[in-house]
Amino acid sequence: MRNVRIDEIDDFDRAVLAIGTDYPPGHLLPYHEHRRAQVLYAATGVMELATAEGTWTVPPDCAVLIPAGTRHQVSMPGVSTRSLYMEPAAVPWFPTRCEVVEVSALLRELLLAVVDMKPRYPEHGRDAALVGLLLHELSDLAPLPLDIPLPADPALRRLCDAFLRHPDVHDPPARWATALGVSERTLGRRFRSFTGLNFAQWRQRACIVHSLQHLAAGAPVTRIAAALGYDSPAAFTTAFRTLLGRPPSAYRADR
């Protein structure tokens, strides 16, 4: 099915429904939620999903898993998406928090194929077998560290939001501590408590994740590294590979 709303078919008696949707450039899908769990994939472009807990950046060849009932919004640069909507009982392994996962060549072909199936596909036969294989492939994927957890504390959240608008890998924790009127030790405890990361880890991840949109747009590594405050392109590349296990070139649009 293509370019239909899940609300129109949500009551169909199939555990998995697949929809392909075309979005215009710069489209923002405002906050909403689904009764079913969702897998959202776009073959091109970088999507960004946001919830009250944080943001998830979804580069090409990746998908985001969205648990049922999760209120979220998605910004899209102009993409054609493939979405799976799954009854929660059919995916007991599904995460309880959004996750970004890598899409293999096989999984990509399965996602492209299932959107052309009839919504009430036969429960036995080829289409049902494709759905079963797709769910098996999804259940075996490990999450990528492409989320930026955000604190519930309003004052710290404001500082985090400001940093995400202008990330700098050398932004000192002393500046944040002063703005909050606390010690650096207290700042560190708050970061760990709210995000699960220490300040340096959060700052580094935010910078690397921020770079993905620029890489996908074709910006040179030298320019990206300088804009984020890295001492050299090599330092940026090392940090990037440490977090994601691949060099920045793996996420360029022209790769």
PDB file of C-alpha atoms in Angstrom:
ATOM      1  CA  MET A   1       0.000   0.000   0.000  1.00  0.00           C
ATOM      2  CA  ARG A   2       1.223   3.474  -0.766  1.00  0.00           C
ATOM      3  CA  ASN A   3       0.363   6.936   0.533  1.00  0.00           C
ATOM      4  CA  VAL A   4      -2.456   5.874   2.848  1.00  0.00           C
ATOM      5  CA  ARG A   5      -2.807   6.681   6.536  1.00  0.00           C
ATOM      6  CA  ILE A   6      -2.414   3.886   9.044  1.00  0.00           C
ATOM      7  CA  ASP A   7      -5.674   5.043  10.660  1.00  0.00           C
ATOM      8  CA  GLU A   8      -7.513   3.925   7.513  1.00  0.00           C
ATOM      9  CA  ILE A   9      -6.362   0.307   7.811  1.00  0.00           C
ATOM     10  CA  ASP A  10      -5.376  -0.106  11.472  1.00  0.00           C
ATOM     11  CA  ASP A  11      -8.277  -2.447  12.166  1.00  0.00           C
ATOM     12  CA  PHE A  12      -7.332  -4.902   9.400  1.00  0.00           C
ATOM     13  CA  ASP A  13      -6.889  -8.397  10.798  1.00  0.00           C
ATOM     14  CA  ARG A  14      -3.214  -8.791   9.940  1.00  0.00           C
ATOM     15  CA  ALA A  15      -0.385  -8.684  12.471  1.00  0.00           C
ATOM     16  CA  VAL A  16       1.828  -6.644  10.130  1.00  0.00           C
ATOM     17  CA  LEU A  17       0.778  -3.859   7.758  1.00  0.00           C
ATOM     18  CA  ALA A  18       3.199  -2.151   5.359  1.00  0.00           C
ATOM     19  CA  ILE A  19       2.829   1.335   3.888  1.00  0.00           C
ATOM     20  CA  GLY A  20       5.047   3.327   1.527  1.00  0.00           C
ATOM     21  CA  THR A  21       4.728   7.118   1.799  1.00  0.00           C
ATOM     22  CA  ASP A  22       6.246   9.983  -0.221  1.00  0.00           C
ATOM     23  CA  TYR A  23       6.986  13.211   1.673  1.00  0.00           C
ATOM     24  CA  PRO A  24       7.877  16.647   0.252  1.00  0.00           C
ATOM     25  CA  PRO A  25      11.215  18.321   1.075  1.00  0.00           C
ATOM     26  CA  GLY A  26      11.453  19.754   4.583  1.00  0.00           C
ATOM     27  CA  HIS A  27       8.341  17.956   5.802  1.00  0.00           C
ATOM     28  CA  LEU A  28       7.672  17.783   9.535  1.00  0.00           C
ATOM     29  CA  LEU A  29       5.375  15.034  10.764  1.00  0.00           C
ATOM     30  CA  PRO A  30       3.999  16.575  13.993  1.00  0.00           C
ATOM     31  CA  TYR A  31       3.716  14.759  17.309  1.00  0.00           C
ATOM     32  CA  HIS A  32       1.471  11.705  17.123  1.00  0.00           C
ATOM     33  CA  GLU A  33       1.397   8.091  18.262  1.00  0.00           C
ATOM     34  CA  HIS A  34       0.318   4.704  16.945  1.00  0.00           C
ATOM     35  CA  ARG A  35      -1.484   1.808  18.547  1.00  0.00           C
ATOM     36  CA  ARG A  36       0.888  -0.560  16.744  1.00  0.00           C
ATOM     37  CA  ALA A  37       4.669  -0.756  16.962  1.00  0.00           C
ATOM     38  CA  GLN A  38       6.347   0.860  13.947  1.00  0.00           C
ATOM     39  CA  VAL A  39       9.487   0.357  11.888  1.00  0.00           C
ATOM     40  CA  LEU A  40      10.276   3.497   9.860  1.00  0.00           C
ATOM     41  CA  TYR A  41      12.803   3.313   7.020  1.00  0.00           C
ATOM     42  CA  ALA A  42      13.920   5.722   4.291  1.00  0.00           C
ATOM     43  CA  ALA A  43      16.413   4.649   1.632  1.00  0.00           C
ATOM     44  CA  THR A  44      17.718   8.206   1.156  1.00  0.00           C
ATOM     45  CA  GLY A  45      18.004  11.313   3.295  1.00  0.00           C
ATOM     46  CA  VAL A  46      18.476  11.702   7.042  1.00  0.00           C
ATOM     47  CA  MET A  47      15.394  11.636   9.269  1.00  0.00           C
ATOM     48  CA  GLU A  48      15.280  12.911  12.829  1.00  0.00           C
ATOM     49  CA  LEU A  49      12.767  11.522  15.306  1.00  0.00           C
ATOM     50  CA  ALA A  50      12.037  13.254  18.605  1.00  0.00           C
ATOM     51  CA  THR A  51      10.222  12.155  21.759  1.00  0.00           C
ATOM     52  CA  ALA A  52      10.088  13.579  25.272  1.00  0.00           C
ATOM     53  CA  GLU A  53      13.124  11.408  26.083  1.00  0.00           C
ATOM     54  CA  GLY A  54      15.464  12.542  23.328  1.00  0.00           C
ATOM     55  CA  THR A  55      16.197  12.554  19.612  1.00  0.00           C
ATOM     56  CA  TRP A  56      17.167   9.785  17.172  1.00  0.00           C
ATOM     57  CA  THR A  57      18.989  10.530  13.933  1.00  0.00           C
ATOM     58  CA  VAL A  58      18.296   8.002  11.167  1.00  0.00           C
ATOM     59  CA  PRO A  59      20.825   8.076   8.298  1.00  0.00           C
ATOM     60  CA  PRO A  60      20.408   6.203   5.006  1.00  0.00           C
ATOM     61  CA  ASP A  61      20.506   2.412   5.283  1.00  0.00           C
ATOM     62  CA  CYS A  62      19.096   2.604   8.814  1.00  0.00           C
ATOM     63  CA  ALA A  63      15.616   2.380  10.316  1.00  0.00           C
ATOM     64  CA  VAL A  64      14.093   3.447  13.607  1.00  0.00           C
ATOM     65  CA  LEU A  65      11.996   1.134  15.777  1.00  0.00           C
ATOM     66  CA  ILE A  66       9.172   3.008  17.522  1.00  0.00           C
ATOM     67  CA  PRO A  67       7.324   1.191  20.341  1.00  0.00           C
ATOM     68  CA  ALA A  68       3.542   1.215  20.357  1.00  0.00           C
ATOM     69  CA  GLY A  69       2.035   4.266  22.055  1.00  0.00           C
ATOM     70  CA  THR A  70       5.225   6.366  21.812  1.00  0.00           C
ATOM     71  CA  ARG A  71       4.419  10.007  21.126  1.00  0.00           C
ATOM     72  CA  HIS A  72       6.889  11.258  18.513  1.00  0.00           C
ATOM     73  CA  GLN A  73       7.522  13.662  15.664  1.00  0.00           C
ATOM     74  CA  VAL A  74       9.690  13.141  12.580  1.00  0.00           C
ATOM     75  CA  SER A  75      11.486  15.713  10.441  1.00  0.00           C
ATOM     76  CA  MET A  76      12.270  14.640   6.891  1.00  0.00           C
ATOM     77  CA  PRO A  77      14.374  16.311   4.173  1.00  0.00           C
ATOM     78  CA  GLY A  78      12.177  14.916   1.399  1.00  0.00           C
ATOM     79  CA  VAL A  79      12.105  11.151   1.575  1.00  0.00           C
ATOM     80  CA  SER A  80      10.107   8.141   0.496  1.00  0.00           C
ATOM     81  CA  THR A  81       9.555   5.966   3.539  1.00  0.00           C
ATOM     82  CA  ARG A  82       8.638   2.354   4.105  1.00  0.00           C
ATOM     83  CA  SER A  83       6.791   1.697   7.357  1.00  0.00           C
ATOM     84  CA  LEU A  84       5.766  -1.491   9.093  1.00  0.00           C
ATOM     85  CA  TYR A  85       2.958  -1.319  11.653  1.00  0.00           C
ATOM     86  CA  MET A  86       2.900  -4.384  13.885  1.00  0.00           C
ATOM     87  CA  GLU A  87       0.536  -5.655  16.534  1.00  0.00           C
ATOM     88  CA  PRO A  88       2.506  -5.529  19.816  1.00  0.00           C
ATOM     89  CA  ALA A  89       1.670  -9.174  20.547  1.00  0.00           C
ATOM     90  CA  ALA A  90       3.378 -10.188  17.281  1.00  0.00           C
ATOM     91  CA  VAL A  91       6.696  -8.603  18.287  1.00  0.00           C
ATOM     92  CA  PRO A  92       7.314  -9.457  21.977  1.00  0.00           C
ATOM     93  CA  TRP A  93      11.027  -8.745  21.404  1.00  0.00           C
ATOM     94  CA  PHE A  94      10.352  -5.132  20.362  1.00  0.00           C
ATOM     95  CA  PRO A  95      12.290  -2.510  22.397  1.00  0.00           C
ATOM     96  CA  THR A  96      10.505  -0.408  24.993  1.00  0.00           C
ATOM     97  CA  ARG A  97      12.405   2.686  23.840  1.00  0.00           C
ATOM     98  CA  CYS A  98      13.074   3.904  20.297  1.00  0.00           C
ATOM     99  CA  GLU A  99      16.139   2.422  18.621  1.00  0.00           C
ATOM    100  CA  VAL A 100      18.003   3.027  15.371  1.00  0.00           C
ATOM    101  CA  VAL A 101      19.184  -0.137  13.612  1.00  0.00           C
ATOM    102  CA  GLU A 102      21.191  -0.821  10.482  1.00  0.00           C
ATOM    103  CA  VAL A 103      19.261  -2.137   7.485  1.00  0.00           C
ATOM    104  CA  SER A 104      21.027  -4.963   5.673  1.00  0.00           C
ATOM    105  CA  ALA A 105      20.683  -5.525   1.924  1.00  0.00           C
ATOM    106  CA  LEU A 106      18.254  -8.395   2.578  1.00  0.00           C
ATOM    107  CA  LEU A 107      16.153  -6.387   5.029  1.00  0.00           C
ATOM    108  CA  ARG A 108      16.034  -3.465   2.610  1.00  0.00           C
ATOM    109  CA  GLU A 109      14.683  -5.653  -0.183  1.00  0.00           C
ATOM    110  CA  LEU A 110      12.089  -7.127   2.165  1.00  0.00           C
ATOM    111  CA  LEU A 111      10.935  -3.658   3.246  1.00  0.00           C
ATOM    112  CA  LEU A 112      10.636  -2.581  -0.380  1.00  0.00           C
ATOM    113  CA  ALA A 113       8.730  -5.724  -1.315  1.00  0.00           C
ATOM    114  CA  VAL A 114       6.114  -5.861   1.433  1.00  0.00           C
ATOM    115  CA  VAL A 115       4.618  -2.438   0.657  1.00  0.00           C
ATOM    116  CA  ASP A 116       3.410  -3.867  -2.654  1.00  0.00           C
ATOM    117  CA  MET A 117       1.477  -6.675  -0.968  1.00  0.00           C
ATOM    118  CA  LYS A 118      -2.270  -6.510  -0.508  1.00  0.00           C
ATOM    119  CA  PRO A 119      -3.196  -5.274   2.996  1.00  0.00           C
ATOM    120  CA  ARG A 120      -5.163  -8.480   3.615  1.00  0.00           C
ATOM    121  CA  TYR A 121      -2.487 -10.758   2.229  1.00  0.00           C
ATOM    122  CA  PRO A 122      -3.140 -14.535   2.509  1.00  0.00           C
ATOM    123  CA  GLU A 123      -2.147 -15.856   5.919  1.00  0.00           C
ATOM    124  CA  HIS A 124      -0.337 -18.744   4.223  1.00  0.00           C
ATOM    125  CA  GLY A 125       1.872 -18.500   1.179  1.00  0.00           C
ATOM    126  CA  ARG A 126       4.604 -16.267  -0.212  1.00  0.00           C
ATOM    127  CA  ASP A 127       3.469 -12.950   1.289  1.00  0.00           C
ATOM    128  CA  ALA A 128       3.097 -14.404   4.777  1.00  0.00           C
ATOM    129  CA  ALA A 129       6.530 -15.998   4.401  1.00  0.00           C
ATOM    130  CA  LEU A 130       8.042 -12.612   3.473  1.00  0.00           C
ATOM    131  CA  VAL A 131       6.511 -11.050   6.579  1.00  0.00           C
ATOM    132  CA  GLY A 132       7.802 -13.884   8.752  1.00  0.00           C
ATOM    133  CA  LEU A 133      11.329 -13.527   7.360  1.00  0.00           C
ATOM    134  CA  LEU A 134      11.202  -9.756   7.789  1.00  0.00           C
ATOM    135  CA  LEU A 135      10.240 -10.063  11.460  1.00  0.00           C
ATOM    136  CA  HIS A 136      13.004 -12.620  11.986  1.00  0.00           C
ATOM    137  CA  GLU A 137      15.578 -10.252  10.471  1.00  0.00           C
ATOM    138  CA  LEU A 138      14.369  -7.332  12.591  1.00  0.00           C
ATOM    139  CA  SER A 139      14.439  -9.295  15.844  1.00  0.00           C
ATOM    140  CA  ASP A 140      18.154  -9.995  15.466  1.00  0.00           C
ATOM    141  CA  LEU A 141      19.380  -6.407  15.037  1.00  0.00           C
ATOM    142  CA  ALA A 142      21.532  -4.527  17.548  1.00  0.00           C
ATOM    143  CA  PRO A 143      20.811  -0.823  18.197  1.00  0.00           C
ATOM    144  CA  LEU A 144      23.188   1.885  17.006  1.00  0.00           C
ATOM    145  CA  PRO A 145      24.212   4.752  19.351  1.00  0.00           C
ATOM    146  CA  LEU A 146      22.424   7.370  17.246  1.00  0.00           C
ATOM    147  CA  ASP A 147      20.182   8.707  19.994  1.00  0.00           C
ATOM    148  CA  ILE A 148      20.762  11.821  22.056  1.00  0.00           C
ATOM    149  CA  PRO A 149      19.080  11.266  25.447  1.00  0.00           C
ATOM    150  CA  LEU A 150      17.693  14.472  26.925  1.00  0.00           C
ATOM    151  CA  PRO A 151      17.193  15.226  30.626  1.00  0.00           C
ATOM    152  CA  ALA A 152      13.835  15.814  32.268  1.00  0.00           C
ATOM    153  CA  ASP A 153      15.307  18.646  34.381  1.00  0.00           C
ATOM    154  CA  PRO A 154      14.109  21.885  32.659  1.00  0.00           C
ATOM    155  CA  ALA A 155      17.245  23.962  33.285  1.00  0.00           C
ATOM    156  CA  LEU A 156      19.626  21.242  32.106  1.00  0.00           C
ATOM    157  CA  ARG A 157      17.330  20.477  29.163  1.00  0.00           C
ATOM    158  CA  ARG A 158      17.554  24.103  27.996  1.00  0.00           C
ATOM    159  CA  LEU A 159      21.349  23.910  27.999  1.00  0.00           C
ATOM    160  CA  CYS A 160      21.254  20.631  26.080  1.00  0.00           C
ATOM    161  CA  ASP A 161      18.855  22.044  23.491  1.00  0.00           C
ATOM    162  CA  ALA A 162      21.095  25.082  23.006  1.00  0.00           C
ATOM    163  CA  PHE A 163      24.138  22.842  22.602  1.00  0.00           C
ATOM    164  CA  LEU A 164      22.394  20.734  19.963  1.00  0.00           C
ATOM    165  CA  ARG A 165      21.764  23.878  17.936  1.00  0.00           C
ATOM    166  CA  HIS A 166      25.476  24.805  18.055  1.00  0.00           C
ATOM    167  CA  PRO A 167      27.529  21.745  19.086  1.00  0.00           C
ATOM    168  CA  ASP A 168      31.164  22.199  20.107  1.00  0.00           C
ATOM    169  CA  VAL A 169      33.234  19.204  21.165  1.00  0.00           C
ATOM    170  CA  HIS A 170      35.323  21.405  23.474  1.00  0.00           C
ATOM    171  CA  ASP A 171      32.431  23.175  25.207  1.00  0.00           C
ATOM    172  CA  PRO A 172      33.687  23.105  28.832  1.00  0.00           C
ATOM    173  CA  PRO A 173      31.595  21.533  31.609  1.00  0.00           C
ATOM    174  CA  ALA A 174      32.567  24.502  33.805  1.00  0.00           C
ATOM    175  CA  ARG A 175      30.375  26.757  31.637  1.00  0.00           C
ATOM    176  CA  TRP A 176      27.390  24.460  32.133  1.00  0.00           C
ATOM    177  CA  ALA A 177      28.015  24.162  35.873  1.00  0.00           C
ATOM    178  CA  THR A 178      28.188  27.938  36.223  1.00  0.00           C
ATOM    179  CA  ALA A 179      24.958  28.397  34.255  1.00  0.00           C
ATOM    180  CA  LEU A 180      23.213  25.930  36.578  1.00  0.00           C
ATOM    181  CA  GLY A 181      24.821  27.274  39.743  1.00  0.00           C
ATOM    182  CA  VAL A 182      26.264  23.891  40.685  1.00  0.00           C
ATOM    183  CA  SER A 183      29.680  22.262  40.882  1.00  0.00           C
ATOM    184  CA  GLU A 184      31.124  20.265  37.987  1.00  0.00           C
ATOM    185  CA  ARG A 185      30.799  17.142  40.126  1.00  0.00           C
ATOM    186  CA  THR A 186      27.070  17.796  40.596  1.00  0.00           C
ATOM    187  CA  LEU A 187      26.698  18.475  36.874  1.00  0.00           C
ATOM    188  CA  GLY A 188      28.297  15.113  36.151  1.00  0.00           C
ATOM    189  CA  ARG A 189      25.942  13.315  38.527  1.00  0.00           C
ATOM    190  CA  ARG A 190      22.919  14.984  36.945  1.00  0.00           C
ATOM    191  CA  PHE A 191      24.043  14.053  33.440  1.00  0.00           C
ATOM    192  CA  ARG A 192      24.602  10.448  34.393  1.00  0.00           C
ATOM    193  CA  SER A 193      21.282  10.267  36.246  1.00  0.00           C
ATOM    194  CA  PHE A 194      19.174  11.767  33.458  1.00  0.00           C
ATOM    195  CA  THR A 195      20.898  10.492  30.303  1.00  0.00           C
ATOM    196  CA  GLY A 196      22.909   7.416  31.293  1.00  0.00           C
ATOM    197  CA  LEU A 197      26.022   9.116  29.877  1.00  0.00           C
ATOM    198  CA  ASN A 198      28.646  11.293  31.478  1.00  0.00           C
ATOM    199  CA  PHE A 199      29.060  14.841  30.186  1.00  0.00           C
ATOM    200  CA  ALA A 200      31.996  14.085  27.877  1.00  0.00           C
ATOM    201  CA  GLN A 201      30.255  11.053  26.378  1.00  0.00           C
ATOM    202  CA  TRP A 202      27.043  13.003  25.751  1.00  0.00           C
ATOM    203  CA  ARG A 203      28.933  15.938  24.217  1.00  0.00           C
ATOM    204  CA  GLN A 204      30.941  13.667  21.927  1.00  0.00           C
ATOM    205  CA  ARG A 205      27.886  11.683  20.816  1.00  0.00           C
ATOM    206  CA  ALA A 206      25.907  14.842  20.141  1.00  0.00           C
ATOM    207  CA  CYS A 207      28.684  16.150  17.888  1.00  0.00           C
ATOM    208  CA  ILE A 208      29.066  12.913  15.938  1.00  0.00           C
ATOM    209  CA  VAL A 209      25.323  12.462  15.454  1.00  0.00           C
ATOM    210  CA  HIS A 210      25.019  16.113  14.389  1.00  0.00           C
ATOM    211  CA  SER A 211      27.598  15.494  11.663  1.00  0.00           C
ATOM    212  CA  LEU A 212      25.479  12.837   9.929  1.00  0.00           C
ATOM    213  CA  GLN A 213      23.170  15.308   8.235  1.00  0.00           C
ATOM    214  CA  HIS A 214      26.141  17.260   6.886  1.00  0.00           C
ATOM    215  CA  LEU A 215      27.849  14.096   5.665  1.00  0.00           C
ATOM    216  CA  ALA A 216      24.672  13.006   3.889  1.00  0.00           C
ATOM    217  CA  ALA A 217      24.503  16.449   2.263  1.00  0.00           C
ATOM    218  CA  GLY A 218      28.023  15.988   0.901  1.00  0.00           C
ATOM    219  CA  ALA A 219      29.920  18.425   3.136  1.00  0.00           C
ATOM    220  CA  PRO A 220      33.672  17.668   3.338  1.00  0.00           C
ATOM    221  CA  VAL A 221      35.013  16.125   6.531  1.00  0.00           C
ATOM    222  CA  THR A 222      37.504  18.976   6.934  1.00  0.00           C
ATOM    223  CA  ARG A 223      34.697  21.544   7.135  1.00  0.00           C
ATOM    224  CA  ILE A 224      32.556  19.415   9.454  1.00  0.00           C
ATOM    225  CA  ALA A 225      35.454  18.756  11.838  1.00  0.00           C
ATOM    226  CA  ALA A 226      36.303  22.449  12.046  1.00  0.00           C
ATOM    227  CA  ALA A 227      32.680  23.481  12.625  1.00  0.00           C
ATOM    228  CA  LEU A 228      32.403  21.044  15.541  1.00  0.00           C
ATOM    229  CA  GLY A 229      35.645  22.223  17.124  1.00  0.00           C
ATOM    230  CA  TYR A 230      37.798  19.151  16.514  1.00  0.00           C
ATOM    231  CA  ASP A 231      41.536  19.803  16.436  1.00  0.00           C
ATOM    232  CA  SER A 232      41.878  18.075  13.061  1.00  0.00           C
ATOM    233  CA  PRO A 233      39.908  15.972  10.569  1.00  0.00           C
ATOM    234  CA  ALA A 234      41.834  12.954  11.863  1.00  0.00           C
ATOM    235  CA  ALA A 235      40.608  13.611  15.421  1.00  0.00           C
ATOM    236  CA  PHE A 236      37.030  13.830  14.173  1.00  0.00           C
ATOM    237  CA  THR A 237      37.394  10.641  12.129  1.00  0.00           C
ATOM    238  CA  THR A 238      38.812   8.766  15.121  1.00  0.00           C
ATOM    239  CA  ALA A 239      35.937   9.876  17.363  1.00  0.00           C
ATOM    240  CA  PHE A 240      33.421   9.007  14.642  1.00  0.00           C
ATOM    241  CA  ARG A 241      34.826   5.531  14.131  1.00  0.00           C
ATOM    242  CA  THR A 242      34.992   4.932  17.889  1.00  0.00           C
ATOM    243  CA  LEU A 243      31.275   5.641  18.261  1.00  0.00           C
ATOM    244  CA  LEU A 244      29.863   4.067  15.089  1.00  0.00           C
ATOM    245  CA  GLY A 245      32.516   1.543  14.081  1.00  0.00           C
ATOM    246  CA  ARG A 246      32.846   3.060  10.604  1.00  0.00           C
ATOM    247  CA  PRO A 247      34.569   6.095   9.094  1.00  0.00           C
ATOM    248  CA  PRO A 248      32.579   9.212   8.139  1.00  0.00           C
ATOM    249  CA  SER A 249      32.864   8.243   4.465  1.00  0.00           C
ATOM    250  CA  ALA A 250      30.457   5.336   5.118  1.00  0.00           C
ATOM    251  CA  TYR A 251      27.659   7.878   5.717  1.00  0.00           C
ATOM    252  CA  ARG A 252      28.296  10.194   2.787  1.00  0.00           C
ATOM    253  CA  ALA A 253      25.568  10.488   0.166  1.00  0.00           C
ATOM    254  CA  ASP A 254      28.079   9.917  -2.651  1.00  0.00           C
ATOM    255  CA  ARG A 255      29.620   6.791  -1.166  1.00  0.00           C
TER     256      ARG A 255
END
